[in-house]
């Protein structure tokens, strides 16, 4: 029963993050490396920020790339030291980059760890997570969902080997005030 509830939560989160409107004006962009300033983050979160700070772009350079791993949520609803799991896929075509992902709460293990990127893509699609347009800059990959009152943004960087992916996501109001954040370290899938 509990697994069903958490699966439903995953589907709800996916549906929300998979259908953003383009009309609202985005708020100020939050620098993901400053979220932990003031000591508000757990040690695992700070370690991910450190990895992200030293990370690079250029990891989404194949037609389909998948990553999954542990995520830590900075929110009043979750213990910041308890790992949850998540996964993202990056699908690159000529000049476009599509990103899809899901978070899974209270699973004992990474539910995607033995999947290929193609299998992850199918699982995400089956649960309502559609590809959203991402942006690749010289330093990172970004995904933004802009709503009337809220901005949800994800920033991605990998280590030099492109095996480890560091993800920092924020939910903020139009003034740039962060209400929650997620920090993930993920491993590349074949």
Backbone as a ProteinNet text record, in pm:
[ID]
protein_1_A
[PRIMARY]
XXXXXXXXXXXXXXXXXXXXXXXXXXXXXXXXXXXXXXXXXXXXXXXXXXXXXXXXXXXXXXXXXXXXXXXXXXXXXXXXXXXXXXXXXXXXXXXXXXXXXXXXXXXXXXXXXXXXXXXXXXXXXXXXXXXXXXXXXXXXXXXXXXXXXXXXXXXXXXXXXXXXXXXXXXXXXXXXXXXXXXXXXXXXXX
[TERTIARY]
81.7	0	86	189.2	275.7	348.3	393	463	369.8	241.5	144	128.7	122.4	110.4	230.7	349.6	469.9	480.9	436.2	434.5	339.1	226	131	192.1	268.8	336.5	435.3	506.5	601.2	528.9	416.1	339.9	291.6	244.3	199.1	313.4	428.8	544.7	583.6	582.5	617.7	519.4	392.8	292.1	307.9	338.9	357.9	479.7	590.7	713.2	718.9	624.5	628.2	542.1	467.2	378.1	384.8	490.3	506.7	447.6	394.8	345.1	460.7	461.3	570.5	537	411.4	370.7	423.2	422.6	462.6	607.9	633	768.5	847.7	969.3	1049.4	1098.6	1116.5	1175.4	1326.5	1397.1	1543	1599.2	1706.5	1770.2	1852.8	1831.6	1904.6	2033.7	2146.7	2274.1	2270.4	2271.4	2256.7	2369.7	2484.9	2596.8	2581.7	2482.6	2465.6	2351.2	2279.8	2163.5	2202.7	2320.4	2364	2434.4	2446.9	2509.7	2432.3	2502.5	2439.2	2419.8	2472.2	2468.4	2334.2	2245.4	2112.3	2107	2214.5	2214.7	2282.6	2243.1	2307.5	2443.1	2523.6	2654.9	2643.7	2551.2	2538.8	2503.2	2418.1	2381.7	2503.5	2580.8	2699.7	2801.1	2815	2906.2	2862.8	2733.5	2682.5	2707.8	2688.3	2719.2	2867.1	2954.1	3097.9	3127.8	3068.1	3087.2	3034	2918	2858.2	2948.4	3002.2	3087.4	3209.7	3260.1	3378	3340	3210.2	3162.2	3168.8	3134.7	3141.3	3013.1	2995.9	2885.9	2937.4	2862	2907.3	2880.7	2801.9	2774.8	2657.3	2572.4	2453.9	2484.4	2592	2639	2604	2526.9	2481.8	2332.7	2277.7	2136	2048.1	2086.6	2010	2104.7	2098	2183.6	2095.6	2120.5	2043.2	2132.3	2083	2151.8	2049.8	2091.9	2006.1	2092.9	2031.4	2105.2	2030.1	2108.2	2050.9	2024.6	1913.2	1873.6	1838.8	1871.7	1843.5	1760.6	1650.7	1556.2	1564.8	1580.5	1580.8	1439.1	1360.7	1219.3	1175.3	1074.8	1025	959.8	931.7	864.7	960.1	1091.4	1185.2	1306.2	1362.2	1488.7	1599.2	1676.9	1778.8	1895.7	1905.2	2011.2	1964.2	1833.2	1778.3	1778.2	1844.7	1846.6	1717	1670.6	1563.3	1630.6	1556.1	1617.2	1551.5	1624.3	1571.4	1647.7	1594.1	1659.7	1623.9	1715.9	1693	1746.9	1679.4	1733.4	1750.7	1847.7	1878.4	1878.3	1789.2	1779.9	1818.4	1927.8	1980.6	1958.5	1903.7	1893.2	1974.2	1961.3	2046.9	2072.1	1969.9	1986.3	1897.9	1840.9	1748.3	1796.1	1762.6	1792.5	1664.1	1615	1496.9	1537.9	1471.5	1503.1	1374.8	1385	1272.6	1327.3	1246.5	1294.7	1183.8	1222.4	1129.6	1206.4	1136.5	1188.9	1107.5	1173.8	1108.9	1141.6	1040.2	1056.6	1041.3	1132.7	1128.3	1146.7	1207.3	1244	1375.1	1391.2	1514.7	1636.2	1612.1	1720	1677.3	1772.9	1749	1667.1	1543.3	1460.3	1506.5	1601.7	1649.5	1789.2	1851.5	1992.9	2030.2	1941.3	1973.3	1911.9	1860.9	1795.8	1892.2	1866.3	1936.6	1867.4	1929.9	1868	1735.3	1728.4	1604.3	1493.3	1527.9	1429.2	1381.7	1472.7	1433.4	1337.2	1368.5	1281.4	1140.5	1129.8	998.8	927.2	997.2	936.9	884.6	964	921.1	795.2	796.9	681.6	557.4	574.5	460.7	400.4	481	433.6	403.2	398.4	355.1	464.1	590.2	698.5	741.3	707.8	737.7	867	927.8	1048	1013.5	1095.1	1082.6	1209.4	1199	1318.1	1417.6	1541.4	1649.9	1742.4	1831.8	1928.9	2067.6	2160	2298.5	2383.9	2454.7	2547.6	2690	2786.5	2926.3	2958	2877.5	2910.5	2812.5	2689.3	2589.8	2474.5	2390	2262.2	2155.6	2052.7	1948	1810.7	1718.3	1578.6	1496.3	1402	1318.2	1171.6	1090.8	945.4	895.4	839.4	797.8	645.7	596.1	453	416.5	288	242.9	308.2	316.6	367.3	500.1	543.5	656.2	748.1	877.4	975.8	1036.9	1042.9	1112.1	1227.2	1348.5	1466.7	1561.1	1621.3	1722.3	1849.5	1961.5	2092.3	2173.3	2240.5	2311.8	2456.4	2547.8	2688.2	2741.7	2840.2	2902	3047.6	3106.8	3250.1	3318.9	3450.9	3525.5	3507.8	3482.3	3465.3	3326.9	3235.6	3095.2	3021.3	3080	3016.7	2924.3	2962.4	2883.6	2814.9	2686.6	2608.6	2567.1	2582.6	2540.9	2421.4	2313	2188.6	2150.2	2116.4	2060.4	1933.2	1822.9	1693.9	1635.3	1568	1506.2	1362.7	1282.4	1149	1151.4	1120	1126.4	1007.8	981.8	876.2	932.5	849.5	892.3	996.3	1012.3	1114.8	1250.1	1254.6	1379.8	1400.8	1299.8	1310.1	1286.6	1386.8	1379.9	1295.4	1193.9	1109.1	1148.8	1212	1262.6	1371.2	1452.2	1560.7	1587.2	1645.8	1685.3	1829	1905.4	2046.9	2067.7	2118	2135.2	2276	2324.9	2444.9	2402.2	2420.1	2370.2	2483	2464.7	2559.8	2502.1	2590.2	2550	2510.8	2407	2359.5	2411.8	2420.4	2466.3	2363.1
-119.4	0	125.6	129.3	247.4	269.2	161.1	173.3	235.4	198.9	255.4	405.4	446.5	588.6	664.3	610.2	679.8	679.1	573	570.2	676	693.4	796.4	934.6	954.6	1081.8	1107.6	1004.5	1017.9	1059.2	998.2	1032.3	1176.1	1219.6	1356.5	1454.8	1430.6	1518.2	1522.2	1409	1402.1	1481.3	1469.5	1541.7	1691.8	1735.6	1878.1	1929	1856.9	1905	1876.7	1800.9	1767	1854.7	1950.4	2031.8	2177.7	2245	2385.6	2475.6	2589.3	2688.8	2782.6	2833	2920.5	3068.2	3104.2	3244.2	3325.1	3270.9	3353.1	3398.2	3512.8	3567.2	3500.8	3453.8	3389.8	3490.3	3441.5	3523.2	3521.2	3584.9	3584.9	3443.6	3416.1	3284.9	3275.8	3169.9	3145.9	3072.3	3119.6	3050.8	2924.5	2805.2	2682.5	2658.2	2721.3	2699.7	2779.5	2868.6	2950.8	2903.1	2800.4	2755	2711.2	2653.3	2602.7	2708.2	2829.6	2935.5	2954.3	2970.4	2986.7	2855.3	2746.3	2618.7	2550.4	2575.8	2516.3	2375	2330.5	2200	2092	1968.1	1853.5	1829.1	1745	1713.5	1651.4	1555.9	1502.7	1610.6	1705.4	1814.6	1900.1	1934	2017.1	1945.2	1814.3	1737.3	1744.4	1742.3	1752.9	1892.8	1995.1	2131.9	2143	2082.7	2086.3	2018	1901.4	1832.3	1912.6	1972.8	2056.8	2177.2	2238	2356.7	2327.2	2204.7	2165.9	2098.2	2082.4	2007.4	2082.9	2009.9	2061.9	2027.5	2091.4	2059.3	1957.5	1930.6	1841.4	1694.4	1660.6	1520	1465.8	1551.3	1509.4	1516.8	1451.1	1465.6	1347	1253.2	1140.8	1156.2	1071.9	1085.8	1061.9	967.3	941.7	902.6	976.2	950.7	944.7	849	836.5	833.7	891.4	893.9	867	800.4	787.2	774.4	801.1	790.6	851.2	884.9	935.1	1084.8	1124	1264.2	1298	1418.9	1468.8	1595.9	1602.6	1712.7	1809.3	1936.3	2043.2	2099.3	2045.3	2076.9	2036.7	2103.6	2068	1930	1872.7	1743.2	1624.2	1646.8	1535.5	1557.4	1448.9	1450.8	1480.4	1587.6	1624.4	1526.7	1432.5	1331.7	1197.8	1184.1	1057.7	1058	960	958.1	903.7	972.5	924.1	894.2	869	836.1	915.6	927.5	995.9	954.5	994	965.9	1072.2	1096	1189.1	1127.2	1157.3	1123.6	1252.7	1251.5	1364.3	1310.9	1365	1320	1436.6	1416.6	1523.6	1491	1588.1	1579	1695.5	1721	1818.7	1945.9	2021.3	2145.6	2150.9	2039.4	2037.1	1941.1	1974.9	1888.2	1871.6	1748	1717.8	1648.7	1684.1	1628.2	1576.3	1458.6	1400.2	1337.2	1334.6	1275	1244.4	1169.8	1135.3	1124.7	1153.6	1131.1	1019.6	937.2	826	837.4	841.3	864.5	735.3	715.6	605.5	467.4	461	331.1	288.4	159.7	115.7	119.7	108.8	110.1	192.4	229.7	302.5	215.5	253.9	170.1	166.8	251.1	257.4	198.6	153.4	117.9	14.8	-75.1	-179.1	-152.5	-31.6	0.7	70.3	52.3	130.9	267.1	360.9	491.8	478	387.3	365.5	310.2	218.5	164.8	273.1	360.2	471.1	563.8	595.7	683.2	625.6	495.6	431.3	433.8	405.4	408.4	548.1	651	788.1	820.3	785.9	813	739.6	615.1	537.4	600.6	678	742.8	891.1	937.4	1073.9	1178.6	1140.5	1237.7	1251.2	1363.1	1389.7	1470.4	1464.1	1543.3	1691.2	1769.4	1914.5	1973.3	2089.2	2147.1	2197	2153.9	2198.5	2290.1	2353.5	2444.5	2401.3	2395	2362.1	2485.4	2524.8	2636.9	2580.8	2667.4	2624.4	2562	2590.8	2543.8	2443.6	2434.7	2346.4	2321.2	2226.6	2204.6	2254.5	2318.5	2375.6	2333.3	2319.9	2293.5	2385.8	2457.6	2549.9	2526.3	2518.1	2513.7	2642.5	2730.8	2862.5	2864.6	2891	2897.2	3038.6	3063.5	3197.7	3247.4	3161.7	3203	3138.9	3037.4	2956.2	2923.5	2919.8	2871.2	2743.3	2639.6	2516.4	2502.7	2498.8	2494.9	2384.3	2319.6	2217.7	2258.7	2242.5	2268.6	2140.3	2104.6	1977.7	2001.8	1934.1	1929.8	1790.2	1747.6	1617.8	1638.1	1532.2	1537.4	1520.6	1531.1	1523.3	1392.2	1283.9	1152.6	1137	1225.8	1220.6	1099.1	1035.7	921.1	966.3	1068.6	1120.3	1249.5	1259.2	1378.9	1441.9	1572.9	1648.3	1734.1	1722.7	1792.4	1877.1	2002.7	2089.3	2149.7	2124.2	2177.1	2266.9	2371.9	2464.9	2494.2	2519.2	2574.6	2709.8	2815.2	2949.5	3032.5	3140.2	3231.8	3331	3418.6	3513.9	3614.1	3623.7	3711	3642.1	3512.9	3438.4	3372.9	3375.1	3312	3161.9	3082.7	2937.3	2878.1	2798	2732.5	2586.4	2524.6	2388.5	2365.2	2264	2230.8	2081.1	2030.7	1890.2	1884.4	1792.9	1775.2	1628	1598	1458.8	1434	1314.8	1263.7	1134.9	1130.8	1019.8	958.1	831.7	759	739.2	743.3	725.8	580.5	564.1	431.6	401	271.8	236.3	274
0	0	0	87.1	93.4	-39	-102.1	-229.3	-333.8	-332	-423.7	-400	-273.9	-241.6	-293.8	-272.6	-317.5	-468.9	-534.4	-681	-733.4	-666.9	-706.3	-689.7	-583.3	-562.8	-675	-717.1	-826.9	-954.1	-980.7	-1100.7	-1093.2	-977.6	-959.9	-982.6	-923	-941.3	-1088.2	-1154	-1295.6	-1380.5	-1350.8	-1428.5	-1412.5	-1291.2	-1267	-1341.3	-1334.2	-1396.4	-1545	-1598.6	-1739.1	-1827.6	-1769.9	-1850.8	-1807.6	-1843.5	-1806.8	-1914.2	-1871.7	-1965.3	-2000.2	-2120.6	-2163.5	-2145.6	-2119.4	-2116.6	-1997.3	-1874.3	-1760.6	-1769.5	-1711	-1708.8	-1597.3	-1627.7	-1523.2	-1420.4	-1298.4	-1193.6	-1205.4	-1112.3	-1117.8	-1102.5	-1174.2	-1167.4	-1039.9	-964.1	-839.9	-873.8	-823	-841.6	-756.4	-819.3	-741.1	-641.3	-661.8	-569.3	-440.2	-432.8	-312.2	-222.8	-263.4	-186.1	-45	-31.1	99.5	184.4	133.5	213.1	343.3	450.2	580.4	653.9	599.8	669.7	674.2	575.8	578.8	521.6	459.4	391.7	474.8	447.2	510.5	443.2	504.4	447	307.8	284.8	148	46	84.2	-6.5	-38.5	64.2	43.2	-45.2	-29.3	-115	-261.3	-286.5	-423.3	-478.3	-396.9	-440.8	-476.5	-395.1	-424.3	-557.1	-582.3	-709.6	-826	-807.8	-911.1	-941.4	-837.5	-854.5	-940.6	-933.5	-1011	-1142.6	-1168.3	-1283.6	-1414.5	-1520.2	-1656.4	-1731.7	-1845.2	-1935.7	-2037	-2140.2	-2245.9	-2222.5	-2121.6	-2091.3	-2172.3	-2223.9	-2299.3	-2448.8	-2488.8	-2625.9	-2715.4	-2664.9	-2746	-2771.5	-2857.9	-2889.3	-2766.6	-2678.6	-2557.3	-2445.1	-2334.5	-2219.3	-2095.2	-2006.6	-1883.9	-1761.9	-1653.4	-1524.4	-1415.7	-1308.7	-1190.9	-1066.6	-951.3	-826	-709.4	-605.9	-480.6	-487.4	-425.2	-416.7	-271.8	-233	-98.9	-114	-39.9	-54.7	62.7	29.8	128.7	133.1	225.1	236.8	376.7	427.1	560.2	561.8	444.8	436.7	445	428.3	419.4	509	557.6	630.8	530.2	547.8	448.9	439.9	531	526.9	470.6	447.7	398.3	245.8	183.6	36.6	-22.5	-122.8	-208.4	-342.6	-445.4	-573.7	-685.3	-792.1	-908.4	-1031.7	-1145.4	-1271.7	-1373.8	-1466.3	-1576.3	-1703.4	-1813.5	-1944.4	-2023.2	-2112.2	-2198.6	-2340.9	-2423.7	-2562.5	-2653	-2725.2	-2808.5	-2954.5	-3025.5	-3169.9	-3226.6	-3352.1	-3418.6	-3336.7	-3307.5	-3230.3	-3107	-3068.6	-2955.9	-2848.7	-2724.4	-2610.9	-2530.9	-2521.9	-2442.3	-2313.5	-2203.6	-2072	-2008.5	-1949.1	-1876.8	-1749.6	-1645.1	-1521.2	-1423.8	-1321.4	-1214	-1082.8	-972.8	-838.7	-774.1	-697.8	-629.1	-481	-398.6	-256.5	-176.8	-81.5	14.3	-48.5	-164.2	-221.3	-155.2	-121.9	-56.7	-150.5	-282.2	-381	-501.4	-581.8	-705.8	-800.6	-833.1	-919.4	-1065	-1102.5	-1240.6	-1259	-1151.8	-1155.1	-1260.9	-1297.1	-1395.2	-1532.3	-1554.5	-1681.1	-1776.8	-1905.4	-2006.5	-2014.9	-2082.5	-2102	-2176.2	-2272.5	-2347.6	-2257.2	-2167.6	-2073.5	-1976.8	-1934.1	-1847.4	-1919.9	-2044.3	-2123.1	-2130.2	-2155.3	-2164.3	-2029.2	-1920.8	-1786.9	-1755.3	-1785.3	-1758.8	-1839.9	-1968.2	-2054.1	-2004.5	-1961.8	-1909.6	-1784.9	-1710.8	-1588.1	-1607.5	-1731.7	-1760.4	-1766.9	-1756.5	-1765.1	-1910.7	-1969.7	-2110.5	-2123.5	-2240.9	-2266.4	-2264.8	-2196.2	-2193.3	-2252.7	-2318.1	-2379.5	-2275.1	-2290.6	-2204.8	-2281.5	-2208.2	-2267.1	-2223.1	-2317.3	-2284.1	-2305.5	-2200.8	-2210.2	-2204.5	-2205	-2197.4	-2061.8	-1958.8	-1824.2	-1764.9	-1819.4	-1759.1	-1855.4	-1816.8	-1883.3	-1786.4	-1841.1	-1757	-1807.9	-1715.6	-1746.1	-1657.9	-1718	-1640.8	-1672.7	-1568	-1578.8	-1513.5	-1595.1	-1547.8	-1537.1	-1418.8	-1393.7	-1350.1	-1328.2	-1290	-1161.6	-1061.4	-930.3	-891.5	-964.7	-922.5	-1040	-1013.9	-1110.6	-1053.8	-1135.8	-1099.3	-1198.3	-1146.2	-1232.6	-1187.7	-1286.8	-1261.6	-1334.3	-1265.9	-1324.4	-1314.8	-1424.3	-1434.4	-1477.2	-1411.8	-1452.8	-1423.5	-1501.3	-1475.4	-1435.9	-1384.3	-1361.7	-1497.5	-1500.4	-1625.7	-1699.3	-1627.8	-1691.7	-1754.7	-1724.1	-1766.9	-1710.4	-1610.8	-1545	-1431.9	-1358	-1245.5	-1285.5	-1253.8	-1281.9	-1150.1	-1140.8	-1023.1	-1064.3	-988.8	-1019.2	-899.4	-924.3	-820.3	-877.5	-810.1	-853	-746	-790.4	-695.4	-734.5	-634.2	-651.9	-582.6	-658	-600.6	-647.6	-572.3	-612.1	-714.2	-763.1	-865.9	-815.3	-684.4	-628.3	-614.6	-646.2	-635.7	-500.7	-413.5	-282.1	-295.2	-259.5	-274.2	-162.1	-199.2	-99.7	-78.2	-177.5	-162.5	-266.9	-241.2	-334	-328.9	-435.6	-442.2	-492.3	-435.3	-468.4	-500.8	-620.9	-662.3	-715	-686.7	-752.7	-820.3	-952.3	-1032	-1114.2	-1150.1	-1232.5	-1372.3	-1470.5	-1609.7	-1636.5	-1718.5	-1759.7	-1900.2	-1932.5	-2066.8	-2172.9
[MASK]
++++++++++++++++++++++++++++++++++++++++++++++++++++++++++++++++++++++++++++++++++++++++++++++++++++++++++++++++++++++++++++++++++++++++++++++++++++++++++++++++++++++++++++++++++++++++++++++

